Structures are given as C-alpha cells and as structure tokens.
Tab-separated table of C-alpha atoms in Angstrom:
chain	number	residue	atom	x	y	z
Y	1	MET	CA	-20.256	-1.991	-11.028
Y	2	LYS	CA	-22.357	-4.865	-12.782
Y	3	ILE	CA	-23.217	-8.386	-11.163
Y	4	PHE	CA	-23.651	-11.045	-13.933
Y	5	ALA	CA	-24.949	-14.454	-13.098
Y	6	ILE	CA	-25.240	-17.533	-15.019
Y	7	GLY	CA	-28.047	-20.030	-14.834
Y	8	MET	CA	-28.312	-23.668	-15.498
Y	9	ASN	CA	-24.357	-24.374	-15.811
Y	10	TYR	CA	-24.306	-27.589	-13.999
Y	11	ALA	CA	-25.905	-30.618	-15.065
Y	12	ALA	CA	-26.994	-32.167	-11.631
Y	13	HIS	CA	-28.371	-28.642	-10.874
Y	14	ASN	CA	-30.457	-28.678	-13.851
Y	15	LYS	CA	-31.891	-32.026	-13.081
Y	16	GLU	CA	-33.060	-31.107	-9.785
Y	17	LEU	CA	-34.829	-27.948	-10.987
Y	18	HIS	CA	-35.705	-28.384	-14.432
Y	19	ASP	CA	-35.689	-32.608	-14.820
Y	20	THR	CA	-32.871	-32.017	-17.597
Y	21	LEU	CA	-29.386	-32.870	-17.919
Y	22	LEU	CA	-29.031	-30.889	-21.337
Y	23	LYS	CA	-26.532	-28.247	-21.847
Y	24	PRO	CA	-28.365	-25.161	-22.907
Y	25	GLU	CA	-27.334	-23.855	-26.453
Y	26	GLU	CA	-25.401	-20.984	-24.791
Y	27	PRO	CA	-24.842	-19.495	-21.519
Y	28	VAL	CA	-28.172	-18.449	-19.756
Y	29	ILE	CA	-27.217	-14.844	-18.254
Y	30	PHE	CA	-29.179	-12.743	-15.976
Y	31	THR	CA	-27.985	-9.602	-14.181
Y	32	LYS	CA	-28.589	-8.415	-10.513
Y	33	ALA	CA	-28.841	-4.892	-9.604
Y	34	ASP	CA	-25.803	-3.102	-7.580
Y	35	SER	CA	-27.882	-2.989	-4.423
Y	36	ALA	CA	-28.028	-6.792	-4.342
Y	37	LEU	CA	-24.482	-7.045	-3.350
Y	38	LEU	CA	-23.903	-8.114	0.232
Y	39	LYS	CA	-20.474	-7.720	1.403
Y	40	PRO	CA	-18.536	-9.816	3.771
Y	41	GLY	CA	-19.348	-9.922	7.311
Y	42	LYS	CA	-22.718	-8.622	6.582
Y	43	PRO	CA	-25.979	-10.796	7.464
Y	44	PHE	CA	-28.568	-11.633	5.105
Y	45	PHE	CA	-32.034	-10.698	6.140
Y	46	VAL	CA	-34.438	-12.989	5.115
Y	47	PRO	CA	-37.453	-11.249	3.127
Y	48	ASP	CA	-40.822	-12.187	5.012
Y	49	ASP	CA	-43.006	-11.286	1.879
Y	50	MET	CA	-41.090	-13.156	-1.086
Y	51	GLY	CA	-42.214	-16.919	-0.061
Y	52	ARG	CA	-39.280	-19.513	-0.159
Y	53	ILE	CA	-35.791	-18.042	-0.387
Y	54	ASP	CA	-33.276	-20.422	-1.422
Y	55	TYR	CA	-29.432	-20.467	-1.035
Y	56	GLU	CA	-27.378	-20.988	-4.485
Y	57	ALA	CA	-23.513	-21.125	-3.801
Y	58	GLU	CA	-21.493	-20.304	-6.577
Y	59	VAL	CA	-17.654	-19.399	-7.589
Y	60	VAL	CA	-17.297	-15.858	-8.324
Y	61	VAL	CA	-14.939	-14.141	-10.243
Y	62	ARG	CA	-13.881	-10.267	-10.401
Y	63	ILE	CA	-13.116	-8.382	-13.255
Y	64	CYS	CA	-10.066	-6.616	-13.357
Y	65	ARG	CA	-9.746	-4.666	-16.571
Y	66	LEU	CA	-11.670	-2.885	-19.453
Y	67	GLY	CA	-12.901	-5.297	-21.987
Y	68	LYS	CA	-15.198	-5.943	-25.137
Y	69	THR	CA	-15.599	-8.799	-27.295
Y	70	ILE	CA	-12.685	-10.638	-25.616
Y	71	SER	CA	-11.418	-13.901	-27.301
Y	72	PRO	CA	-11.796	-16.820	-25.099
Y	73	ARG	CA	-7.645	-17.364	-25.476
Y	74	PHE	CA	-7.544	-14.044	-23.759
Y	75	ALA	CA	-10.299	-14.121	-21.144
Y	76	HIS	CA	-8.137	-15.194	-18.455
Y	77	ARG	CA	-6.279	-11.786	-18.481
Y	78	TYR	CA	-9.515	-10.103	-17.335
Y	79	TYR	CA	-10.074	-11.391	-13.867
Y	80	ASP	CA	-7.802	-11.388	-10.848
Y	81	ALA	CA	-9.325	-13.037	-7.993
Y	82	VAL	CA	-12.400	-15.521	-7.001
Y	83	THR	CA	-14.338	-16.523	-4.049
Y	84	VAL	CA	-17.639	-18.305	-3.136
Y	85	GLY	CA	-21.049	-16.195	-3.111
Y	86	ILE	CA	-24.382	-16.971	-2.721
Y	87	ASP	CA	-27.021	-16.086	-5.386
Y	88	PHE	CA	-30.144	-15.959	-3.129
Y	89	THR	CA	-33.110	-16.842	-5.066
Y	90	ALA	CA	-37.010	-16.148	-4.346
Y	91	ARG	CA	-37.717	-19.658	-5.384
Y	92	ASP	CA	-41.500	-19.202	-5.456
Y	93	MET	CA	-41.525	-16.204	-7.201
Y	94	GLN	CA	-38.980	-17.659	-9.902
Y	95	ARG	CA	-41.278	-20.473	-10.678
Y	96	ARG	CA	-44.319	-18.203	-11.272
Y	97	ALA	CA	-42.426	-15.889	-13.633
Y	98	SER	CA	-40.881	-18.795	-15.518
Y	99	GLN	CA	-44.427	-20.325	-15.991
Y	100	ASN	CA	-45.636	-16.816	-17.372
Y	101	GLY	CA	-42.706	-16.121	-19.585
Y	102	GLN	CA	-41.514	-13.231	-17.380
Y	103	PRO	CA	-38.189	-12.251	-16.361
Y	104	TRP	CA	-36.239	-12.871	-13.224
Y	105	THR	CA	-35.317	-9.356	-12.232
Y	106	ILE	CA	-36.920	-9.485	-8.593
Y	107	CYS	CA	-36.567	-13.045	-7.794
Y	108	LYS	CA	-32.811	-12.823	-8.389
Y	109	GLY	CA	-32.002	-9.254	-8.027
Y	110	PHE	CA	-33.374	-7.938	-4.823
Y	111	ASP	CA	-31.465	-6.184	-2.194
Y	112	GLY	CA	-28.774	-8.174	-0.582
Y	113	SER	CA	-29.445	-11.214	-3.084
Y	114	ALA	CA	-25.806	-11.461	-4.139
Y	115	ALA	CA	-23.652	-12.481	-1.036
Y	116	ILE	CA	-19.992	-12.239	-1.447
Y	117	GLY	CA	-16.901	-13.892	0.438
Y	118	GLU	CA	-13.378	-12.625	0.664
Y	119	TRP	CA	-11.322	-12.776	-2.254
Y	120	VAL	CA	-8.514	-14.871	-3.063
Y	121	ASP	CA	-5.730	-14.047	-6.013
Y	122	LYS	CA	-6.463	-16.577	-8.532
Y	123	GLU	CA	-2.897	-17.259	-8.838
Y	124	LYS	CA	-3.111	-19.022	-5.799
Y	125	PHE	CA	-4.665	-21.950	-7.519
Y	126	LEU	CA	-3.052	-24.186	-9.983
Y	127	ASN	CA	-6.091	-24.428	-12.196
Y	128	VAL	CA	-9.297	-21.890	-11.317
Y	129	GLN	CA	-11.230	-24.595	-14.024
Y	130	ALA	CA	-10.561	-27.525	-11.467
Y	131	MET	CA	-11.170	-25.858	-8.218
Y	132	HIS	CA	-13.523	-27.871	-5.723
Y	133	PHE	CA	-15.970	-25.615	-3.575
Y	134	HIS	CA	-18.510	-26.359	-0.987
Y	135	LEU	CA	-21.321	-24.740	1.112
Y	136	ALA	CA	-22.166	-25.730	4.840
Y	137	LYS	CA	-25.364	-24.842	6.462
Y	138	ASN	CA	-25.505	-25.015	10.244
Y	139	GLY	CA	-22.156	-26.960	9.896
Y	140	GLN	CA	-23.405	-29.680	7.642
Y	141	THR	CA	-22.260	-29.519	3.846
Y	142	VAL	CA	-25.160	-29.218	1.608
Y	143	GLN	CA	-23.497	-28.191	-1.588
Y	144	GLU	CA	-20.305	-29.662	-3.380
Y	145	GLY	CA	-18.918	-28.641	-6.776
Y	146	CYS	CA	-15.770	-28.536	-8.976
Y	147	THR	CA	-15.257	-25.846	-11.758
Y	148	SER	CA	-14.396	-28.515	-14.182
Y	149	GLU	CA	-18.251	-29.632	-14.196
Y	150	MET	CA	-19.487	-26.317	-15.338
Y	151	PHE	CA	-21.110	-26.384	-19.025
Y	152	TYR	CA	-19.499	-23.227	-20.026
Y	153	GLY	CA	-16.225	-22.329	-18.451
Y	154	ILE	CA	-14.862	-19.139	-17.124
Y	155	ASP	CA	-13.506	-17.917	-19.927
Y	156	GLU	CA	-16.163	-18.869	-22.123
Y	157	ILE	CA	-18.290	-17.224	-20.225
Y	158	ILE	CA	-16.347	-13.761	-20.044
Y	159	SER	CA	-16.107	-13.884	-23.654
Y	160	HIS	CA	-19.931	-14.415	-24.494
Y	161	ILE	CA	-20.713	-11.631	-21.933
Y	162	SER	CA	-18.358	-9.242	-23.669
Y	163	ARG	CA	-19.854	-9.502	-27.064
Y	164	TYR	CA	-23.087	-7.837	-25.578
Y	165	PHE	CA	-21.758	-5.856	-22.507
Y	166	THR	CA	-18.304	-3.684	-22.017
Y	167	LEU	CA	-16.849	-5.442	-18.832
Y	168	LYS	CA	-15.274	-2.842	-16.378
Y	169	THR	CA	-13.105	-3.150	-13.354
Y	170	GLY	CA	-14.934	-4.374	-10.167
Y	171	ASP	CA	-17.728	-6.003	-12.376
Y	172	LEU	CA	-18.572	-9.499	-10.701
Y	173	LEU	CA	-19.311	-12.868	-12.517
Y	174	TYR	CA	-21.305	-15.556	-10.589
Y	175	THR	CA	-20.552	-18.847	-12.371
Y	176	GLY	CA	-23.484	-21.041	-11.753
Y	177	THR	CA	-24.592	-23.188	-8.821
Y	178	PRO	CA	-24.080	-27.057	-8.537
Y	179	ALA	CA	-26.660	-29.486	-7.060
Y	180	GLY	CA	-28.256	-29.129	-3.593
Y	181	VAL	CA	-29.884	-25.879	-3.406
Y	182	GLY	CA	-32.378	-25.246	-0.708
Y	183	PRO	CA	-34.231	-22.840	1.486
Y	184	VAL	CA	-32.634	-20.527	4.044
Y	185	GLN	CA	-34.672	-19.686	7.258
Y	186	VAL	CA	-33.861	-16.944	10.151
Y	187	GLY	CA	-31.033	-18.273	12.260
Y	188	ASP	CA	-29.240	-20.191	9.537
Y	189	HIS	CA	-25.445	-19.955	9.287
Y	190	LEU	CA	-23.872	-20.573	5.849
Y	191	GLU	CA	-20.112	-20.937	5.294
Y	192	GLY	CA	-18.339	-21.432	1.901
Y	193	TRP	CA	-15.011	-22.951	1.006
Y	194	ILE	CA	-12.712	-22.875	-2.061
Y	195	GLU	CA	-10.575	-25.849	-1.410
Y	196	ASP	CA	-9.410	-25.752	2.279
Y	197	ARG	CA	-9.813	-22.058	2.162
Y	198	LYS	CA	-12.999	-20.610	4.109
Y	199	VAL	CA	-13.806	-17.732	2.375
Y	200	LEU	CA	-17.612	-16.562	3.179
Y	201	ASP	CA	-19.177	-16.849	6.737
Y	202	LEU	CA	-22.622	-15.193	6.991
Y	203	LYS	CA	-25.950	-15.605	9.380
Y	204	CYS	CA	-29.347	-15.021	8.150
Y	205	LYS	CA	-31.567	-12.803	10.279
C-alpha cells in the first residue's frame, strides 16, 4: 500500500504558506511511509520532539484497481471511495528542509501522520469534483474547501502519478489542503465532514 499526497493544490493555502497564488507547473507529489497511516478511531499522538505539528485536512481517494499510464478520461474507473484525512505536518522541520533544499520525508511521513476517516462510496456524490468538506477543531470550523477549487483535479492527479508509479488496489491519494491549516496540541478534538457526512473523528494525545 502506497500513500501519495499533493502539495500546493489550493490557491488560498499557497498564499498563506508561500505567499503566492500561482498554479504549480505540474502536481507537486510526495509520499508517506505505510506506517504513517492512522486508521479511524485511533488517537493521534503529538510528537514532543518535532516542533510545531499542523493539521492539513484533505479529501482522500482510495485506489480500487491496478493501473499504469492512465488516461485522465479513464481515471475515474480507478478509485471507488472518498473520505477526509489529515496530513499532519511537522511545520518547523518542513520550513528548514525547504530552505536547505532537502526532501520532506520526515516532516510529512512520520508515524501516524496520515490520519484517515471512514470511507464513503464515491457514487453517493453527484460529482466528486464538486464536493464541499470541512474540518473542525474543538467544535470550531478551521478549514473549509471544495474539490472544485483544486488546481489539479482528482482524475488529472491519478493520470499524472500513474506515469511514474504503478497504482495498486488499496493505495491512497491525499489531494491537497485548503487554507486554514494550524497547530495541534494534546487534548485537541478534530472532526472532518464531506458535505453533511461526518467521516473523521480523532483526538490528539
């Protein structure tokens, strides 16, 4: 099982972190280790030795069949379910890595950094590329987005990734986060929704 993630896929998030609204020339792809996966119902243990840890709520899609060099017009056949996940990020470490031209392997892929919600069949939605989602922290909405706001849509991303990696059943794709990212602390309660469906509920310890 592979975990792919997309960076800089929402303009407002790019503005808050990188002070730019520009669209990347191609999808910004990074991966997380399989040990990063945090399954539904499990708490997130905030590392005490990695500096500031930020939540980044994202729509996640589940790959359902083997595929390589997939055309965008056929990409919808390769995933069957969606949910909200959280790409936990060691922000201080990420900034240092970026400044020094180093990879994001540790700051994005540490154990437990890929929280996942309950899966919902994609057929439950009229259009997966027009889904609203949001994240609440301690009962207050902190992030809101719509998949229509992505620079690169789900099918485009799947097609692009499949040029370089063979997609397999069970692989996960985190599709990018909207504006509103922020730090988590021990005791925080995070809840994620797609439309009116609550799919993610986790506590930070």
